[in-house]
mmCIF file of N, CA and C in Angstrom:
data_model
loop_
_atom_site.group_PDB
_atom_site.id
_atom_site.type_symbol
_atom_site.label_atom_id
_atom_site.label_comp_id
_atom_site.label_asym_id
_atom_site.label_seq_id
_atom_site.Cartn_x
_atom_site.Cartn_y
_atom_site.Cartn_z
ATOM 1 N N ILE A 18 32.068 -58.473 -3.288
ATOM 2 C CA ILE A 18 30.804 -58.487 -2.644
ATOM 3 C C ILE A 18 30.830 -59.535 -1.497
ATOM 4 N N ILE A 19 31.486 -60.606 -1.723
ATOM 5 C CA ILE A 19 31.484 -61.671 -0.676
ATOM 6 C C ILE A 19 32.228 -61.183 0.570
ATOM 7 N N GLY A 20 33.349 -60.564 0.213
ATOM 8 C CA GLY A 20 34.136 -59.966 1.396
ATOM 9 C C GLY A 20 33.415 -58.933 2.243
ATOM 10 N N ILE A 21 32.663 -58.132 1.567
ATOM 11 C CA ILE A 21 31.807 -57.107 2.303
ATOM 12 C C ILE A 21 30.789 -57.801 3.111
ATOM 13 N N MET A 22 30.098 -58.783 2.453
ATOM 14 C CA MET A 22 29.087 -59.458 3.248
ATOM 15 C C MET A 22 29.649 -60.166 4.445
ATOM 16 N N LEU A 23 30.835 -60.850 4.255
ATOM 17 C CA LEU A 23 31.413 -61.668 5.373
ATOM 18 C C LEU A 23 31.906 -60.627 6.416
ATOM 19 N N SER A 24 32.424 -59.455 6.038
ATOM 20 C CA SER A 24 32.822 -58.471 7.029
ATOM 21 C C SER A 24 31.607 -58.035 7.883
ATOM 22 N N TYR A 25 30.477 -57.776 7.247
ATOM 23 C CA TYR A 25 29.294 -57.416 7.986
ATOM 24 C C TYR A 25 28.779 -58.528 8.910
ATOM 25 N N ILE A 26 28.742 -59.692 8.356
ATOM 26 C CA ILE A 26 28.278 -60.861 9.084
ATOM 27 C C ILE A 26 29.137 -61.244 10.340
ATOM 28 N N LEU A 27 30.365 -61.368 10.064
ATOM 29 C CA LEU A 27 31.371 -61.811 11.081
ATOM 30 C C LEU A 27 31.728 -60.735 12.061
ATOM 31 N N LEU A 28 31.800 -59.473 11.616
ATOM 32 C CA LEU A 28 32.328 -58.415 12.439
ATOM 33 C C LEU A 28 31.213 -57.416 12.856
ATOM 34 N N GLY A 29 30.046 -57.645 12.417
ATOM 35 C CA GLY A 29 28.969 -56.597 12.679
ATOM 36 C C GLY A 29 28.725 -56.428 14.232
ATOM 37 N N ASN A 30 28.887 -57.396 14.985
ATOM 38 C CA ASN A 30 28.578 -57.317 16.405
ATOM 39 C C ASN A 30 29.759 -56.695 17.207
ATOM 40 N N LYS A 31 30.899 -56.551 16.582
ATOM 41 C CA LYS A 31 32.105 -55.938 17.236
ATOM 42 C C LYS A 31 32.125 -54.380 17.079
ATOM 43 N N GLY A 32 31.309 -53.907 16.188
ATOM 44 C CA GLY A 32 31.337 -52.410 15.958
ATOM 45 C C GLY A 32 31.599 -51.967 14.525
ATOM 46 N N GLU A 33 31.282 -50.705 14.344
ATOM 47 C CA GLU A 33 31.450 -50.128 13.067
ATOM 48 C C GLU A 33 32.878 -50.120 12.530
ATOM 49 N N LYS A 34 33.764 -49.911 13.407
ATOM 50 C CA LYS A 34 35.186 -49.850 13.007
ATOM 51 C C LYS A 34 35.653 -51.142 12.384
ATOM 52 N N TYR A 35 35.274 -52.240 12.998
ATOM 53 C CA TYR A 35 35.766 -53.567 12.578
ATOM 54 C C TYR A 35 35.123 -53.826 11.221
ATOM 55 N N VAL A 36 33.867 -53.513 10.961
ATOM 56 C CA VAL A 36 33.259 -53.699 9.684
ATOM 57 C C VAL A 36 33.945 -52.994 8.626
ATOM 58 N N ILE A 37 34.292 -51.760 8.835
ATOM 59 C CA ILE A 37 35.030 -50.868 7.863
ATOM 60 C C ILE A 37 36.384 -51.461 7.568
ATOM 61 N N VAL A 38 37.121 -51.826 8.605
ATOM 62 C CA VAL A 38 38.422 -52.335 8.469
ATOM 63 C C VAL A 38 38.348 -53.792 7.766
ATOM 64 N N GLY A 39 37.334 -54.463 8.055
ATOM 65 C CA GLY A 39 37.114 -55.759 7.347
ATOM 66 C C GLY A 39 36.867 -55.630 5.848
ATOM 67 N N ILE A 40 36.208 -54.567 5.510
ATOM 68 C CA ILE A 40 35.975 -54.240 4.117
ATOM 69 C C ILE A 40 37.268 -53.771 3.405
ATOM 70 N N LEU A 41 38.018 -52.997 4.230
ATOM 71 C CA LEU A 41 39.344 -52.595 3.695
ATOM 72 C C LEU A 41 40.262 -53.803 3.408
ATOM 73 N N PHE A 42 40.186 -54.746 4.345
ATOM 74 C CA PHE A 42 40.951 -55.979 4.214
ATOM 75 C C PHE A 42 40.584 -56.801 2.920
ATOM 76 N N SER A 43 39.244 -56.852 2.748
ATOM 77 C CA SER A 43 38.673 -57.496 1.593
ATOM 78 C C SER A 43 39.170 -56.806 0.232
ATOM 79 N N VAL A 44 39.192 -55.489 0.258
ATOM 80 C CA VAL A 44 39.670 -54.761 -0.824
ATOM 81 C C VAL A 44 41.124 -55.030 -1.098
ATOM 82 N N GLY A 45 41.912 -55.154 -0.043
ATOM 83 C CA GLY A 45 43.314 -55.459 -0.245
ATOM 84 C C GLY A 45 43.509 -56.799 -0.870
ATOM 85 N N ILE A 46 42.794 -57.715 -0.424
ATOM 86 C CA ILE A 46 42.838 -59.115 -0.983
ATOM 87 C C ILE A 46 42.431 -59.202 -2.433
ATOM 88 N N HIS A 47 41.452 -58.349 -2.764
ATOM 89 C CA HIS A 47 40.950 -58.507 -4.144
ATOM 90 C C HIS A 47 41.894 -57.918 -5.126
ATOM 91 N N PHE A 48 42.912 -57.219 -4.769
ATOM 92 C CA PHE A 48 43.901 -56.712 -5.765
ATOM 93 C C PHE A 48 44.920 -57.846 -6.086
ATOM 94 N N LEU A 49 45.014 -58.967 -5.359
ATOM 95 C CA LEU A 49 45.917 -60.005 -5.681
ATOM 96 C C LEU A 49 45.760 -60.673 -7.014
ATOM 97 N N PRO A 50 44.561 -60.928 -7.560
ATOM 98 C CA PRO A 50 44.458 -61.649 -8.825
ATOM 99 C C PRO A 50 44.976 -60.806 -10.075
ATOM 100 N N PHE A 51 45.063 -59.487 -9.887
ATOM 101 C CA PHE A 51 45.566 -58.679 -10.971
ATOM 102 C C PHE A 51 47.081 -58.945 -11.114
ATOM 103 N N ASN A 52 47.485 -59.505 -12.179
ATOM 104 C CA ASN A 52 48.871 -60.047 -12.340
ATOM 105 C C ASN A 52 49.790 -58.904 -12.639
ATOM 106 N N SER A 53 50.074 -58.061 -11.660
ATOM 107 C CA SER A 53 51.008 -56.933 -11.757
ATOM 108 C C SER A 53 51.729 -56.807 -10.454
ATOM 109 N N ILE A 54 53.013 -56.480 -10.534
ATOM 110 C CA ILE A 54 53.789 -56.290 -9.345
ATOM 111 C C ILE A 54 53.297 -55.050 -8.514
ATOM 112 N N TYR A 55 52.708 -54.038 -9.207
ATOM 113 C CA TYR A 55 52.223 -52.895 -8.589
ATOM 114 C C TYR A 55 50.906 -53.202 -7.789
ATOM 115 N N THR A 56 50.073 -54.033 -8.342
ATOM 116 C CA THR A 56 48.854 -54.424 -7.608
ATOM 117 C C THR A 56 49.203 -55.293 -6.427
ATOM 118 N N ILE A 57 50.154 -56.135 -6.554
ATOM 119 C CA ILE A 57 50.630 -57.036 -5.491
ATOM 120 C C ILE A 57 51.186 -56.182 -4.342
ATOM 121 N N ILE A 58 52.025 -55.157 -4.688
ATOM 122 C CA ILE A 58 52.531 -54.291 -3.675
ATOM 123 C C ILE A 58 51.366 -53.504 -2.970
ATOM 124 N N LEU A 59 50.432 -53.018 -3.778
ATOM 125 C CA LEU A 59 49.305 -52.284 -3.220
ATOM 126 C C LEU A 59 48.504 -53.230 -2.350
ATOM 127 N N SER A 60 48.267 -54.393 -2.783
ATOM 128 C CA SER A 60 47.511 -55.351 -1.967
ATOM 129 C C SER A 60 48.206 -55.643 -0.625
ATOM 130 N N ILE A 61 49.442 -55.819 -0.701
ATOM 131 C CA ILE A 61 50.208 -56.115 0.632
ATOM 132 C C ILE A 61 50.112 -54.893 1.566
ATOM 133 N N LEU A 62 50.312 -53.681 1.011
ATOM 134 C CA LEU A 62 50.318 -52.512 1.900
ATOM 135 C C LEU A 62 48.880 -52.206 2.427
ATOM 136 N N VAL A 63 47.796 -52.356 1.635
ATOM 137 C CA VAL A 63 46.469 -52.107 2.131
ATOM 138 C C VAL A 63 46.072 -53.195 3.124
ATOM 139 N N THR A 64 46.496 -54.437 2.870
ATOM 140 C CA THR A 64 46.146 -55.497 3.786
ATOM 141 C C THR A 64 46.928 -55.308 5.109
ATOM 142 N N LEU A 65 48.163 -54.923 5.045
ATOM 143 C CA LEU A 65 48.906 -54.682 6.311
ATOM 144 C C LEU A 65 48.331 -53.472 7.012
ATOM 145 N N ASN A 66 47.804 -52.467 6.346
ATOM 146 C CA ASN A 66 47.072 -51.412 7.054
ATOM 147 C C ASN A 66 45.870 -51.867 7.805
ATOM 148 N N ALA A 67 45.121 -52.701 7.150
ATOM 149 C CA ALA A 67 43.903 -53.226 7.773
ATOM 150 C C ALA A 67 44.244 -54.157 8.926
ATOM 151 N N ILE A 68 45.205 -55.015 8.823
ATOM 152 C CA ILE A 68 45.657 -55.856 9.901
ATOM 153 C C ILE A 68 46.178 -55.088 11.080
ATOM 154 N N TYR A 69 46.885 -54.005 10.839
ATOM 155 C CA TYR A 69 47.408 -53.190 11.897
ATOM 156 C C TYR A 69 46.208 -52.571 12.681
ATOM 157 N N SER A 70 45.273 -52.152 11.913
ATOM 158 C CA SER A 70 44.038 -51.562 12.608
ATOM 159 C C SER A 70 43.259 -52.556 13.445
ATOM 160 N N PHE A 71 43.269 -53.846 12.858
ATOM 161 C CA PHE A 71 42.619 -54.870 13.714
ATOM 162 C C PHE A 71 43.358 -55.122 14.981
ATOM 163 N N VAL A 72 44.674 -55.189 14.895
ATOM 164 C CA VAL A 72 45.515 -55.594 16.068
ATOM 165 C C VAL A 72 45.619 -54.458 17.028
ATOM 166 N N LYS A 73 45.709 -53.242 16.568
ATOM 167 C CA LYS A 73 45.914 -52.045 17.537
ATOM 168 C C LYS A 73 44.470 -51.632 17.768
ATOM 169 N N LYS A 74 43.962 -51.908 18.928
ATOM 170 C CA LYS A 74 42.583 -51.731 19.368
ATOM 171 C C LYS A 74 42.262 -50.186 19.467
ATOM 172 N N ASP A 75 43.214 -49.368 19.867
ATOM 173 C CA ASP A 75 42.959 -47.963 20.047
ATOM 174 C C ASP A 75 43.226 -47.132 18.842
ATOM 175 N N SER A 76 43.496 -47.770 17.706
ATOM 176 C CA SER A 76 43.807 -46.945 16.423
ATOM 177 C C SER A 76 42.465 -46.394 15.932
ATOM 178 N N SER A 77 42.586 -45.201 15.311
ATOM 179 C CA SER A 77 41.502 -44.493 14.742
ATOM 180 C C SER A 77 41.097 -45.035 13.342
ATOM 181 N N VAL A 78 39.824 -45.308 13.136
ATOM 182 C CA VAL A 78 39.408 -45.684 11.785
ATOM 183 C C VAL A 78 39.624 -44.581 10.776
ATOM 184 N N TYR A 79 39.647 -43.355 11.185
ATOM 185 C CA TYR A 79 39.867 -42.328 10.219
ATOM 186 C C TYR A 79 41.270 -42.223 9.727
ATOM 187 N N ILE A 80 42.254 -42.546 10.568
ATOM 188 C CA ILE A 80 43.635 -42.656 10.205
ATOM 189 C C ILE A 80 43.828 -43.824 9.276
ATOM 190 N N THR A 81 43.220 -44.975 9.541
ATOM 191 C CA THR A 81 43.254 -46.100 8.741
ATOM 192 C C THR A 81 42.690 -45.811 7.370
ATOM 193 N N LEU A 82 41.549 -45.124 7.295
ATOM 194 C CA LEU A 82 41.018 -44.739 5.956
ATOM 195 C C LEU A 82 41.844 -43.757 5.254
ATOM 196 N N LEU A 83 42.522 -42.829 5.940
ATOM 197 C CA LEU A 83 43.367 -41.917 5.395
ATOM 198 C C LEU A 83 44.606 -42.606 4.682
ATOM 199 N N ILE A 84 45.249 -43.414 5.515
ATOM 200 C CA ILE A 84 46.424 -44.168 5.004
ATOM 201 C C ILE A 84 45.976 -45.047 3.822
ATOM 202 N N ASP A 85 44.768 -45.693 3.886
ATOM 203 C CA ASP A 85 44.322 -46.473 2.682
ATOM 204 C C ASP A 85 44.193 -45.606 1.535
ATOM 205 N N ALA A 86 43.509 -44.437 1.581
ATOM 206 C CA ALA A 86 43.333 -43.526 0.454
ATOM 207 C C ALA A 86 44.650 -43.074 -0.089
ATOM 208 N N LEU A 87 45.562 -42.687 0.784
ATOM 209 C CA LEU A 87 46.953 -42.212 0.350
ATOM 210 C C LEU A 87 47.701 -43.268 -0.408
ATOM 211 N N LEU A 88 47.629 -44.523 0.108
ATOM 212 C CA LEU A 88 48.250 -45.598 -0.660
ATOM 213 C C LEU A 88 47.726 -45.842 -2.023
ATOM 214 N N LYS A 89 46.410 -45.800 -2.169
ATOM 215 C CA LYS A 89 45.838 -45.948 -3.492
ATOM 216 C C LYS A 89 46.028 -44.774 -4.368
ATOM 217 N N ILE A 90 46.098 -43.542 -3.834
ATOM 218 C CA ILE A 90 46.362 -42.389 -4.689
ATOM 219 C C ILE A 90 47.783 -42.329 -5.124
ATOM 220 N N VAL A 91 48.767 -42.629 -4.216
ATOM 221 C CA VAL A 91 50.200 -42.659 -4.550
ATOM 222 C C VAL A 91 50.435 -43.753 -5.625
ATOM 223 N N MET A 92 49.876 -44.858 -5.449
ATOM 224 C CA MET A 92 50.127 -45.978 -6.427
ATOM 225 C C MET A 92 49.487 -45.600 -7.782
ATOM 226 N N GLY A 93 48.390 -44.963 -7.739
ATOM 227 C CA GLY A 93 47.683 -44.528 -9.014
ATOM 228 C C GLY A 93 48.526 -43.496 -9.734
ATOM 229 N N ILE A 94 49.092 -42.526 -9.004
ATOM 230 C CA ILE A 94 49.956 -41.483 -9.608
ATOM 231 C C ILE A 94 51.246 -42.175 -10.167
ATOM 232 N N ALA A 95 51.733 -43.093 -9.367
ATOM 233 C CA ALA A 95 53.010 -43.823 -9.827
ATOM 234 C C ALA A 95 52.762 -44.580 -11.144
ATOM 235 N N LEU A 96 51.592 -45.206 -11.264
ATOM 236 C CA LEU A 96 51.237 -45.931 -12.422
ATOM 237 C C LEU A 96 51.036 -45.058 -13.685
ATOM 238 N N LEU A 97 50.706 -43.752 -13.478
ATOM 239 C CA LEU A 97 50.647 -42.841 -14.598
ATOM 240 C C LEU A 97 51.915 -42.641 -15.260
ATOM 241 N N PHE A 98 52.979 -42.680 -14.500
ATOM 242 C CA PHE A 98 54.282 -42.326 -15.039
ATOM 243 C C PHE A 98 55.191 -43.527 -15.324
ATOM 244 N N ILE A 99 54.621 -44.759 -15.199
ATOM 245 C CA ILE A 99 55.366 -45.942 -15.484
ATOM 246 C C ILE A 99 54.960 -46.415 -16.975
#
């Protein structure tokens, strides 16, 4: 909740894309406390996806959301078989 609020407060004046990517960044960070190598890998990948979207100004938020969803789905499916 704190990450979502900070994303809105700090990035709200830059546009909707930055708020959404800030929320995705917060979600990536929140996976770190779960003490599993799979959540750490997921956290790194989701966070890197958000950082890439922050750095690359002309990137589409839809592509960022699609990559984020695919990362989480693939990791979820992988965890079913481990």
